[in-house]
CSV table of C-alpha atoms and ligand atoms in Angstrom, one decimal:
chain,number,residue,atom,x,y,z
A,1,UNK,CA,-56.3,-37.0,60.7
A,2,UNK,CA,-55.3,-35.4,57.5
A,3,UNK,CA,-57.3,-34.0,54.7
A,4,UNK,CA,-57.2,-37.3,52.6
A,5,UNK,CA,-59.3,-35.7,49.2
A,6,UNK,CA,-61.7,-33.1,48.3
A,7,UNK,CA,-64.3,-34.4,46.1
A,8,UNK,CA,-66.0,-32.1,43.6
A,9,UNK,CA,-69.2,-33.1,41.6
A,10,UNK,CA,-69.0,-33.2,37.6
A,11,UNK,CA,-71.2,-33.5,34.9
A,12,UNK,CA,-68.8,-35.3,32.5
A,13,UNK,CA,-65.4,-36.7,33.6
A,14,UNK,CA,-63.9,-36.4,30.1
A,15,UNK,CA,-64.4,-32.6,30.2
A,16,UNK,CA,-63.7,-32.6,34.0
A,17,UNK,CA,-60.3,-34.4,33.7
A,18,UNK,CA,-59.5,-32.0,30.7
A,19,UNK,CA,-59.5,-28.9,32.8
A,20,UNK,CA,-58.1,-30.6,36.0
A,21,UNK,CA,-55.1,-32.2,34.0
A,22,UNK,CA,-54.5,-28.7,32.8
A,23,UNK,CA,-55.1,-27.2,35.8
A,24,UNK,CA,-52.7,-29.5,38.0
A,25,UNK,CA,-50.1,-30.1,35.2
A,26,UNK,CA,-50.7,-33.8,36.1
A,27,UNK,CA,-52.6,-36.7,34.3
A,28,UNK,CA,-55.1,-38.7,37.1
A,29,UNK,CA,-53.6,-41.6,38.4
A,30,UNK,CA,-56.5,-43.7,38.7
A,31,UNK,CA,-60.2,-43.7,37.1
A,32,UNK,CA,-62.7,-46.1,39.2
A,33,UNK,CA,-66.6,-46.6,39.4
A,34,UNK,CA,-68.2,-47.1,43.0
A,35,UNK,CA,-71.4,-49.2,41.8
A,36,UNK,CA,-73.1,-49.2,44.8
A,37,UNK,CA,-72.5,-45.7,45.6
A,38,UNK,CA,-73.6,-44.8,41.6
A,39,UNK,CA,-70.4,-42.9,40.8
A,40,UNK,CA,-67.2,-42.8,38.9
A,41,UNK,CA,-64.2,-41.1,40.5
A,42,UNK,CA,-61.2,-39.7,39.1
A,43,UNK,CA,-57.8,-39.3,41.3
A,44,UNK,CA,-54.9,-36.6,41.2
A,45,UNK,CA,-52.3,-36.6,44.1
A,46,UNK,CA,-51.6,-33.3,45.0
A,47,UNK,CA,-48.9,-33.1,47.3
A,48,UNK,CA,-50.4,-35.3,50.5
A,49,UNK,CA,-53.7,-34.4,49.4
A,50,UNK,CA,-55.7,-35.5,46.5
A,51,UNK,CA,-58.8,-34.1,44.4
A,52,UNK,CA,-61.5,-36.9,43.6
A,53,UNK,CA,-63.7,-35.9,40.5
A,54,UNK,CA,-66.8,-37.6,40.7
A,55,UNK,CA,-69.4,-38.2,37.9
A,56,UNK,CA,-72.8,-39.9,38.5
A,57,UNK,CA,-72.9,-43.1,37.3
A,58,UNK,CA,-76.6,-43.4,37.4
A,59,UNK,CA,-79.8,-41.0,37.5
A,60,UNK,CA,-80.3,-41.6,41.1
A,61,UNK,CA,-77.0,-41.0,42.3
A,62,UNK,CA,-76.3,-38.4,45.0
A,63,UNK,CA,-74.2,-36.6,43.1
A,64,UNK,CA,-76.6,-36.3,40.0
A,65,UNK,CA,-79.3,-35.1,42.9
A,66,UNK,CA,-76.5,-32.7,44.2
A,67,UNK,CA,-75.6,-31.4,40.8
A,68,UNK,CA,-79.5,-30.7,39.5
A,69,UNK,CA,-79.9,-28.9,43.3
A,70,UNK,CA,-76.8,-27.0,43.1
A,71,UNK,CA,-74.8,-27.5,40.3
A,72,UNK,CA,-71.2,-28.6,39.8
A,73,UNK,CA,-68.5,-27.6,42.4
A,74,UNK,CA,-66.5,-28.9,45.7
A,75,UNK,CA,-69.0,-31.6,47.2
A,76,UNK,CA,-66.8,-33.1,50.4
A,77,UNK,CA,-64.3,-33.3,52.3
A,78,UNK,CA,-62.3,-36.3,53.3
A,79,UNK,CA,-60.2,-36.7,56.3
A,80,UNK,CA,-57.8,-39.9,56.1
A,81,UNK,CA,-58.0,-41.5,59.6
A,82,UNK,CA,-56.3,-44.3,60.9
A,83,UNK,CA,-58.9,-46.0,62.6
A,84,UNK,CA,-62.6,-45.0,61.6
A,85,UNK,CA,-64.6,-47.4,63.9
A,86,UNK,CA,-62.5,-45.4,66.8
A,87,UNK,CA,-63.2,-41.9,64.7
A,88,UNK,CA,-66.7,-42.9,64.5
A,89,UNK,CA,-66.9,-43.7,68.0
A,90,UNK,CA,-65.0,-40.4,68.7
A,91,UNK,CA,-67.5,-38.5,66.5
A,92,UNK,CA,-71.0,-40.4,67.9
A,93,UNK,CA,-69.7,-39.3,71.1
A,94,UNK,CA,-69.6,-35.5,70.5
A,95,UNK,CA,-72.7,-35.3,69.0
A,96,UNK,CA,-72.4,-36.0,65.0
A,97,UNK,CA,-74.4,-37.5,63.2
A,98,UNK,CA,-73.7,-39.8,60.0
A,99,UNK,CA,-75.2,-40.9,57.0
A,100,UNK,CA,-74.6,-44.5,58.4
A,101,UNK,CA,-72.4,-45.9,60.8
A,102,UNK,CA,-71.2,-48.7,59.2
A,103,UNK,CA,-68.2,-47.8,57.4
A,104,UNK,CA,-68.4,-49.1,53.5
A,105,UNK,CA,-65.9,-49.9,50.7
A,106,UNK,CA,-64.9,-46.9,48.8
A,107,UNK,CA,-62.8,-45.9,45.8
A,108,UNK,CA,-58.9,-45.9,45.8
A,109,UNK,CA,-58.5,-49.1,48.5
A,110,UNK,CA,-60.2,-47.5,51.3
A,111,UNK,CA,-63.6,-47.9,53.3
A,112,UNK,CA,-65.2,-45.1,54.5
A,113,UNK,CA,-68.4,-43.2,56.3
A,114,UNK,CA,-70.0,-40.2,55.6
A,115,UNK,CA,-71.5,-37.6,58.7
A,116,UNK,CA,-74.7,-35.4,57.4
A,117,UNK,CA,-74.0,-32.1,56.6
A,118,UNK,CA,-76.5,-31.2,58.8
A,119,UNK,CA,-74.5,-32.0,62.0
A,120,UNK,CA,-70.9,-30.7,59.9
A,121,UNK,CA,-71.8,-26.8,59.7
A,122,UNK,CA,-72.8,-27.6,56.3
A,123,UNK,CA,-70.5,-29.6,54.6
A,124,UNK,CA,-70.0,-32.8,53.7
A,125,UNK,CA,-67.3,-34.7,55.2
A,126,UNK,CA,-66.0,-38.2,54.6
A,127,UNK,CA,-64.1,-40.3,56.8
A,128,UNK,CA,-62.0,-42.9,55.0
A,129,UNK,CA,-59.2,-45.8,56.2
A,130,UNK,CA,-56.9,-47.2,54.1
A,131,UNK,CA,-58.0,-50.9,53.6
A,132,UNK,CA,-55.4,-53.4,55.6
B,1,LIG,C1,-67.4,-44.2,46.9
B,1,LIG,C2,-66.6,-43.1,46.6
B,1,LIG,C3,-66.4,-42.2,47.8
B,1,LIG,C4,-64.9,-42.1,48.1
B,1,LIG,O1,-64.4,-43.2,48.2
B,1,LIG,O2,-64.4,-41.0,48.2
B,1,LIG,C5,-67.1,-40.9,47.6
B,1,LIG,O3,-66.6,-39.8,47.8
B,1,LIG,S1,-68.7,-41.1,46.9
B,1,LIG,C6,-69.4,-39.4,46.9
B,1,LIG,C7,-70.9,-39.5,46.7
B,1,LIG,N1,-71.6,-40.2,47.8
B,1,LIG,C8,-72.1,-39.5,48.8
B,1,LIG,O4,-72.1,-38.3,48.8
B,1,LIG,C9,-72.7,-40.3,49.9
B,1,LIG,C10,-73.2,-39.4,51.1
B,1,LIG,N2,-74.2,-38.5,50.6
B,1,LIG,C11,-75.5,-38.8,50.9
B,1,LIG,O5,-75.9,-39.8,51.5
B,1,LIG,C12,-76.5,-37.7,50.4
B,1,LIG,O6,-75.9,-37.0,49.3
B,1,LIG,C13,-76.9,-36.7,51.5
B,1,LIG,C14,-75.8,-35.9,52.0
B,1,LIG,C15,-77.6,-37.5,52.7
B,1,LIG,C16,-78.0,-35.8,50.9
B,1,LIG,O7,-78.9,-36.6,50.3
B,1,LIG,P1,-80.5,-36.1,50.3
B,1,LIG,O8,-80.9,-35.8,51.7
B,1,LIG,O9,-81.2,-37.2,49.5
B,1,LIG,O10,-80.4,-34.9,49.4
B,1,LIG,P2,-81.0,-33.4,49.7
B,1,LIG,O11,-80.6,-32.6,48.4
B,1,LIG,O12,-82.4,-33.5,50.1
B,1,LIG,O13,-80.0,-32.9,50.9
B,1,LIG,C17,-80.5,-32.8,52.2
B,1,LIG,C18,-79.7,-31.6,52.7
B,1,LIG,O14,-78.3,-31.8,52.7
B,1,LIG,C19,-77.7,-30.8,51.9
B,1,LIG,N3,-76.6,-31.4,51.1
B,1,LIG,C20,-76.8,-32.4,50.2
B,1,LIG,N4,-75.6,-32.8,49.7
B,1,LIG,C21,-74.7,-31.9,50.3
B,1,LIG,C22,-73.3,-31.7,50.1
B,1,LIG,N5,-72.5,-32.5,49.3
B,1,LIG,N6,-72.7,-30.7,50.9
B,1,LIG,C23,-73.4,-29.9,51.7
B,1,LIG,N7,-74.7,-30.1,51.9
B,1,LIG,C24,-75.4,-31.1,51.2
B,1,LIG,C25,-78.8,-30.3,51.0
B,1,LIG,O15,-78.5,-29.0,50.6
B,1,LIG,C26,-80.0,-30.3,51.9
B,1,LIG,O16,-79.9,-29.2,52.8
B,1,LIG,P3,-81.2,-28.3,52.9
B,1,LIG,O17,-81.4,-27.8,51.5
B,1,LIG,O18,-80.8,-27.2,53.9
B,1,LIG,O19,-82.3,-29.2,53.4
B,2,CO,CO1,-64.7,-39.1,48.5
């Protein structure tokens, strides 16, 4: 498991990528929109890591509830696994609890699950698998 992205929440990617293209001294490599999850993402690598800005696409997106509630800032965490129904299985087993279950297709060619902060100290984490 490594830390695969952080995402942080933004009001407006064209500001957002501004500062973070400053910032990194690095242009994104990639901008995509998640319909079903009502966001668009934008990627920098950063060494093995990567930071994924994401912007609501839509007023009932979580991250548009998540930036009225707390305002813009680091939203998640994701940990790159190899194999997420094992992870999940792993996770289940200890106790987590997730969002849902059934992993999902996610930005930047990978599927991934979310578990609820509640059962994460807190914090948001993501799990996400590189699709075959
Ligand atoms: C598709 C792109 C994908 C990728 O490929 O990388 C992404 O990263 S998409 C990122 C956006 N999508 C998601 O975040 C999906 C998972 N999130 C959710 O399902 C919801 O946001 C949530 C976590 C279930 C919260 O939704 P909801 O319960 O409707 O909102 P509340 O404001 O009532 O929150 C309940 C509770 O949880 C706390 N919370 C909410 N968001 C976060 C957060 N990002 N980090 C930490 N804690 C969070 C919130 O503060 C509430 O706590 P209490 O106030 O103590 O009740
Ligand atoms: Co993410």
């Amino acid at each position: 498991m490594k830390i695969e992205h952080i995402g942080i929440a933004v009001k407006s990617l064209g500001l957002s990528d501004e500062l973070f293209s400053k910032l990194l001294g690095t242009e994104n490599y990639k901008q995509e929109s998640v319909e079903r999850e009502g966001v668009t993402t934008s990627f920098y690598q950063l060494g093995e890591s990567k930071i994924e800005l994401v912007e609501a696409s839509r007023e009932e997106s979580p991250i548009a509830k998540f930036i009225d509630k707390k305002g813009e800032g680091i939203h998640h965490i994701a940990f790159g696994v190899e194999n997420i129904l094992e992870e999940i299985a792993r996770l289940k087993n200890a106790g987590f609890q997730f969002i849902s279950e059934e992993p999902k297709d996610g930005a930047d060619n990978k599927i991934v699950v979310f578990l609820h902060p509640k059962s994460t100290n807190g914090v948001l984490i993501e799990l996400c698998q590189e699709k075959k």
